[in-house]
């Protein structure tokens, strides 16, 4: 054994991906005595900027932007050594950035300000992480911060929020920040929901943002309406699968920024240059709280499996729900860290159980 890559997700509610990485890496270094590459990873949601900066280096910038409810707050984003900007919508427009739930009023204006700040720094390549938003405004607030003007039926300009999307009568794109045309935007999201309808942004996600049944209907109608105006006035393509990410900001990014969309883990692996690192690797070690069928269908493990070639993968997990034959087909060994222990106990003392399981596994592997 010459080289091992340690690339786990977080154990949500228990350990960060960095904590998991350090425990696994130290155990491997002690028992296998080989080179260890540490790559704490996320799937493109909250925490992605931290993971990318740890893996790639770079700097963190802090700027003042507007929160979802319009208050001035500080928000950060990352700039990698090659000048690429990595932004999380949750930093400016997330649920934790407002007081209480404001499903109809929450705006992505601050996210647009964050993009503008990175443009001011000279960034022209962007990775946008769309997890954890408080908004359902189709990214219109973001667009307004970047120069696009929205008009109501009386010809008055305004900044739309989720509850006022139906009031948009005309969109003027000529004042869009000209630097947007010079930039390349990639959206990282694992959401496949459409923009509107029973499986869309409003019906599936707005209740988590505090929307009542009546407000969900208002938001959905607004998304339907504003999408038609965006198509007409911005020469945008119709919304496709994934447009419902971050309350429709997925569509806003493709329509207003001409962004391309990739799965969260694909974008993360590209940023971390996983393909180059794995070429001379003997073993890949990953981990997540619950290893289930979804892990092999678009989440962190599925991306690692796709890019790891025929290399063996060991996945440490709190609980494994994947049948043994399915694991075997994917060349994955699952190591449950707290078999027979209650969920509460395993989460509260995750570091202890992970270290114990890692030491036991790598000792046996060495022997």
XYZ file of C-alpha atoms in Angstrom:
367
model
C 0.000 0.000 0.000
C 1.667 3.208 -1.214
C -1.044 5.875 -1.430
C -4.538 6.233 0.027
C -7.033 9.025 -0.665
C -9.326 9.888 2.238
C -12.386 11.707 0.880
C -15.418 11.519 3.212
C -18.610 13.544 3.410
C -19.795 14.857 6.775
C -21.733 12.686 9.215
C -24.585 15.175 9.431
C -25.393 16.182 12.999
C -22.323 14.402 14.324
C -19.011 15.207 12.575
C -17.810 17.558 9.858
C -16.085 16.119 6.809
C -12.812 17.587 8.099
C -13.166 15.791 11.444
C -13.948 12.503 9.680
C -10.992 12.978 7.332
C -8.530 13.604 10.152
C -9.638 10.567 12.191
C -9.456 8.216 9.195
C -6.165 9.638 7.893
C -4.429 9.363 11.276
C -5.533 5.752 11.643
C -4.270 4.892 8.153
C -0.945 6.610 8.759
C -0.504 4.690 12.021
C -1.441 1.239 10.770
C -0.707 1.193 7.014
C 2.205 3.645 7.127
C 1.669 5.032 3.633
C 1.082 8.367 1.910
C -2.351 9.759 2.723
C -4.081 12.466 0.681
C -6.738 14.271 2.730
C -9.735 15.550 0.762
C -12.720 16.405 2.974
C -15.638 16.730 0.581
C -19.183 18.048 0.354
C -21.825 17.557 -2.313
C -22.104 21.170 -3.438
C -24.314 22.354 -0.564
C -23.458 24.182 2.624
C -19.859 23.662 3.710
C -18.590 23.275 0.154
C -16.456 26.425 0.218
C -14.661 25.248 3.368
C -13.962 21.852 1.825
C -12.665 23.303 -1.426
C -10.392 25.839 0.283
C -8.902 23.113 2.482
C -8.223 20.919 -0.534
C -7.030 23.585 -2.968
C -5.843 26.483 -0.877
C -6.866 30.030 -1.664
C -8.384 32.864 0.323
C -11.676 33.788 1.903
C -13.269 37.151 1.226
C -15.858 38.799 3.462
C -18.253 41.422 2.102
C -21.436 43.177 3.214
C -24.614 42.094 1.435
C -28.355 42.054 2.046
C -29.912 39.117 3.860
C -33.080 37.387 2.582
C -35.118 39.911 4.591
C -33.110 42.924 3.423
C -30.840 43.526 6.418
C -27.126 44.174 5.979
C -25.022 41.142 6.926
C -21.503 39.862 6.344
C -21.085 37.001 3.884
C -17.997 35.157 2.699
C -16.891 33.406 -0.462
C -13.714 31.668 -1.600
C -11.149 32.524 -4.266
C -8.912 29.662 -5.358
C -5.257 30.149 -6.379
C -6.235 30.184 -10.067
C -8.779 32.979 -9.492
C -11.890 30.789 -9.501
C -14.626 32.041 -7.169
C -16.667 29.562 -5.124
C -19.919 30.898 -3.688
C -22.673 29.365 -1.550
C -26.160 30.823 -1.817
C -26.673 29.921 1.849
C -23.996 32.464 2.847
C -26.093 35.404 1.697
C -29.605 34.062 1.180
C -29.817 31.068 3.513
C -32.340 30.069 6.132
C -29.895 30.895 8.916
C -29.385 34.435 7.602
C -32.827 35.743 8.520
C -34.990 36.123 11.604
C -37.878 33.691 11.408
C -39.501 32.390 8.226
C -40.278 34.814 5.412
C -41.366 32.566 2.576
C -43.024 35.275 0.466
C -40.534 38.077 1.135
C -37.169 36.277 1.069
C -34.876 37.487 -1.719
C -31.662 36.344 -3.403
C -30.541 39.975 -3.860
C -27.606 39.329 -1.532
C -26.453 36.414 -3.673
C -26.231 38.763 -6.634
C -24.223 41.178 -4.497
C -21.868 38.334 -3.597
C -21.368 37.551 -7.296
C -20.774 41.242 -8.013
C -18.154 41.421 -5.267
C -16.276 38.491 -6.811
C -16.454 40.167 -10.215
C -14.941 43.284 -8.621
C -12.066 41.079 -7.396
C -11.389 40.075 -10.986
C -12.969 36.605 -10.877
C -14.341 35.366 -14.173
C -14.843 31.683 -13.380
C -17.503 30.820 -10.826
C -18.780 27.728 -9.050
C -22.170 28.390 -7.451
C -23.402 26.090 -4.658
C -27.192 26.184 -4.299
C -28.001 24.328 -1.068
C -29.795 25.801 1.941
C -31.576 28.848 0.513
C -34.460 30.618 2.270
C -35.864 31.873 -1.027
C -38.372 31.032 -3.751
C -37.817 33.998 -6.071
C -36.427 32.189 -9.158
C -33.158 34.068 -8.698
C -34.823 37.356 -9.647
C -33.365 39.148 -6.630
C -29.906 37.975 -7.709
C -30.570 39.256 -11.230
C -31.720 42.637 -9.933
C -28.480 43.048 -7.968
C -26.589 42.420 -11.202
C -28.426 45.092 -13.202
C -31.524 43.412 -14.637
C -34.668 45.527 -14.201
C -38.124 44.139 -13.452
C -41.306 46.137 -14.140
C -44.852 45.725 -12.907
C -47.997 46.293 -14.995
C -47.874 50.037 -14.286
C -44.320 50.298 -15.606
C -42.755 50.734 -12.179
C -39.444 48.992 -11.499
C -39.133 46.784 -8.429
C -37.127 43.903 -7.007
C -39.313 40.764 -7.052
C -39.528 38.341 -4.153
C -41.374 35.031 -4.143
C -44.690 36.613 -3.264
C -44.496 39.247 -6.020
C -43.272 37.169 -8.968
C -46.761 37.281 -10.477
C -46.503 41.079 -10.645
C -43.602 40.964 -13.124
C -44.854 42.266 -16.460
C -41.600 43.053 -18.264
C -37.886 42.352 -17.799
C -35.187 44.636 -19.198
C -31.824 42.852 -19.561
C -29.780 45.558 -21.301
C -28.298 46.854 -18.049
C -26.994 43.475 -16.897
C -23.431 43.870 -15.616
C -21.362 43.460 -18.803
C -18.794 41.390 -16.904
C -21.359 38.575 -16.684
C -20.827 37.988 -20.404
C -17.087 37.630 -19.812
C -17.541 35.086 -17.017
C -18.179 31.326 -16.875
C -20.685 30.073 -14.318
C -21.136 26.488 -13.145
C -23.989 25.588 -10.818
C -23.385 22.665 -8.460
C -26.653 21.045 -7.418
C -28.059 17.563 -6.931
C -31.669 18.763 -7.068
C -33.608 17.384 -10.043
C -36.941 19.043 -9.257
C -38.669 21.078 -11.968
C -39.259 24.776 -11.435
C -42.979 24.506 -10.698
C -45.800 22.018 -10.301
C -46.393 19.279 -7.695
C -42.694 18.369 -7.603
C -41.418 21.903 -8.089
C -39.569 24.399 -5.922
C -42.648 25.738 -4.132
C -44.527 22.543 -3.352
C -41.491 20.475 -2.339
C -39.211 22.989 -0.628
C -41.187 26.109 0.366
C -42.884 24.377 3.350
C -39.387 23.858 4.781
C -38.957 27.623 4.453
C -42.095 28.355 6.449
C -44.687 28.593 3.665
C -48.300 27.724 4.409
C -50.421 25.805 1.880
C -51.870 29.091 0.649
C -48.409 30.644 0.317
C -47.118 27.589 -1.558
C -49.883 28.105 -4.137
C -48.946 31.796 -4.470
C -45.266 30.933 -4.914
C -45.964 28.227 -7.494
C -48.199 30.527 -9.534
C -45.484 33.164 -9.401
C -42.832 30.751 -10.668
C -45.066 29.692 -13.564
C -45.721 33.317 -14.505
C -42.200 34.686 -14.182
C -40.723 31.765 -16.158
C -42.893 32.772 -19.121
C -41.702 36.383 -18.889
C -38.059 35.305 -18.553
C -38.339 33.116 -21.653
C -39.932 35.938 -23.620
C -37.783 38.890 -22.522
C -34.428 37.227 -21.814
C -34.366 34.743 -24.733
C -33.931 31.964 -22.193
C -34.598 28.289 -22.698
C -37.622 26.821 -20.895
C -36.894 25.516 -17.379
C -35.636 21.936 -17.275
C -35.081 19.330 -14.568
C -33.095 20.883 -11.743
C -34.508 24.377 -12.349
C -36.240 24.168 -8.969
C -32.973 24.188 -7.014
C -32.771 26.896 -4.326
C -36.318 28.108 -4.864
C -35.866 28.401 -8.609
C -32.436 30.024 -8.439
C -31.294 27.042 -10.502
C -33.366 28.420 -13.372
C -32.352 31.985 -12.600
C -28.683 31.075 -12.914
C -29.146 29.354 -16.271
C -31.458 32.068 -17.624
C -29.704 35.216 -16.396
C -26.072 34.037 -16.105
C -26.119 31.371 -18.841
C -24.720 28.970 -16.261
C -24.212 25.272 -16.883
C -25.308 22.787 -14.230
C -23.348 19.814 -12.938
C -24.038 17.441 -10.063
C -22.640 18.687 -6.796
C -20.155 15.868 -6.381
C -18.997 16.126 -10.012
C -18.216 19.793 -9.527
C -16.424 19.130 -6.250
C -14.288 16.354 -7.723
C -13.360 18.590 -10.645
C -12.330 21.426 -8.339
C -10.259 19.053 -6.186
C -8.630 17.475 -9.279
C -9.610 14.030 -8.062
C -8.969 12.376 -11.434
C -5.294 13.339 -11.324
C -4.886 12.342 -7.670
C -6.507 8.925 -8.037
C -4.297 7.768 -10.940
C -1.561 6.353 -8.697
C -3.779 5.596 -5.730
C -4.106 2.118 -4.194
C -7.213 2.627 -2.063
C -9.979 5.215 -1.658
C -11.498 5.693 1.805
C -14.735 7.631 2.167
C -17.595 7.921 4.635
C -21.044 9.324 5.396
C -23.640 9.065 8.127
C -26.073 6.779 6.318
C -24.984 4.602 3.415
C -28.137 3.845 1.396
C -29.286 3.365 -2.198
C -29.139 7.139 -2.789
C -25.429 7.054 -1.958
C -24.858 5.178 -5.203
C -27.216 7.415 -7.201
C -25.838 10.943 -7.368
C -24.284 11.532 -3.958
C -20.644 11.593 -2.868
C -20.032 7.844 -3.080
C -21.495 7.571 -6.578
C -19.163 10.271 -7.881
C -16.146 8.672 -6.241
C -17.108 5.281 -7.668
C -17.446 6.745 -11.166
C -13.999 8.370 -11.078
C -12.050 5.780 -9.075
C -11.776 3.240 -11.883
C -11.398 -0.294 -10.565
C -9.875 0.810 -7.262
C -11.295 -0.584 -4.062
C -13.374 1.799 -1.965
C -13.906 1.529 1.786
C -16.832 3.520 3.151
C -17.176 4.140 6.884
C -20.754 4.870 7.894
C -23.053 5.143 10.868
C -25.446 2.664 9.307
C -25.452 0.724 6.029
C -28.721 0.058 4.206
C -27.213 -1.167 0.934
C -27.461 -4.927 0.231
C -24.135 -6.777 0.305
C -24.436 -7.853 -3.329
C -24.897 -4.233 -4.424
C -21.798 -3.196 -2.497
C -19.854 -6.033 -4.074
C -20.932 -5.010 -7.582
C -19.572 -1.529 -6.915
C -16.322 -2.714 -5.287
C -17.301 -1.019 -2.031
C -16.581 -2.322 1.474
C -18.901 -0.833 4.097
C -17.704 -0.470 7.679
C -20.453 0.413 10.152
C -18.875 2.338 12.995
C -21.483 1.728 15.700
C -23.271 -1.544 15.029
C -25.630 -2.301 17.904
C -25.319 1.222 19.334
C -28.302 3.593 19.461
C -28.428 6.349 16.836
C -28.337 9.025 19.531
C -25.281 7.504 21.210
C -23.423 7.006 17.926
C -24.096 10.597 16.849
C -23.155 12.148 20.190
C -19.897 10.165 20.351
C -19.203 9.782 16.653
C -15.514 10.601 16.878
C -14.919 7.847 19.438
C -16.776 5.179 17.449
C -15.208 6.208 14.143
C -11.677 6.018 15.559
C -12.401 2.640 17.137
C -13.813 1.248 13.886
C -10.980 2.701 11.784
C -8.259 1.313 14.063
C -9.878 -2.123 14.095
C -10.334 -2.197 10.330
C -6.859 -0.999 9.342
C -5.176 -3.218 11.945
C -6.905 -6.237 10.428
C -6.049 -5.062 6.935
C -2.383 -4.740 7.851
C -2.368 -8.155 9.521
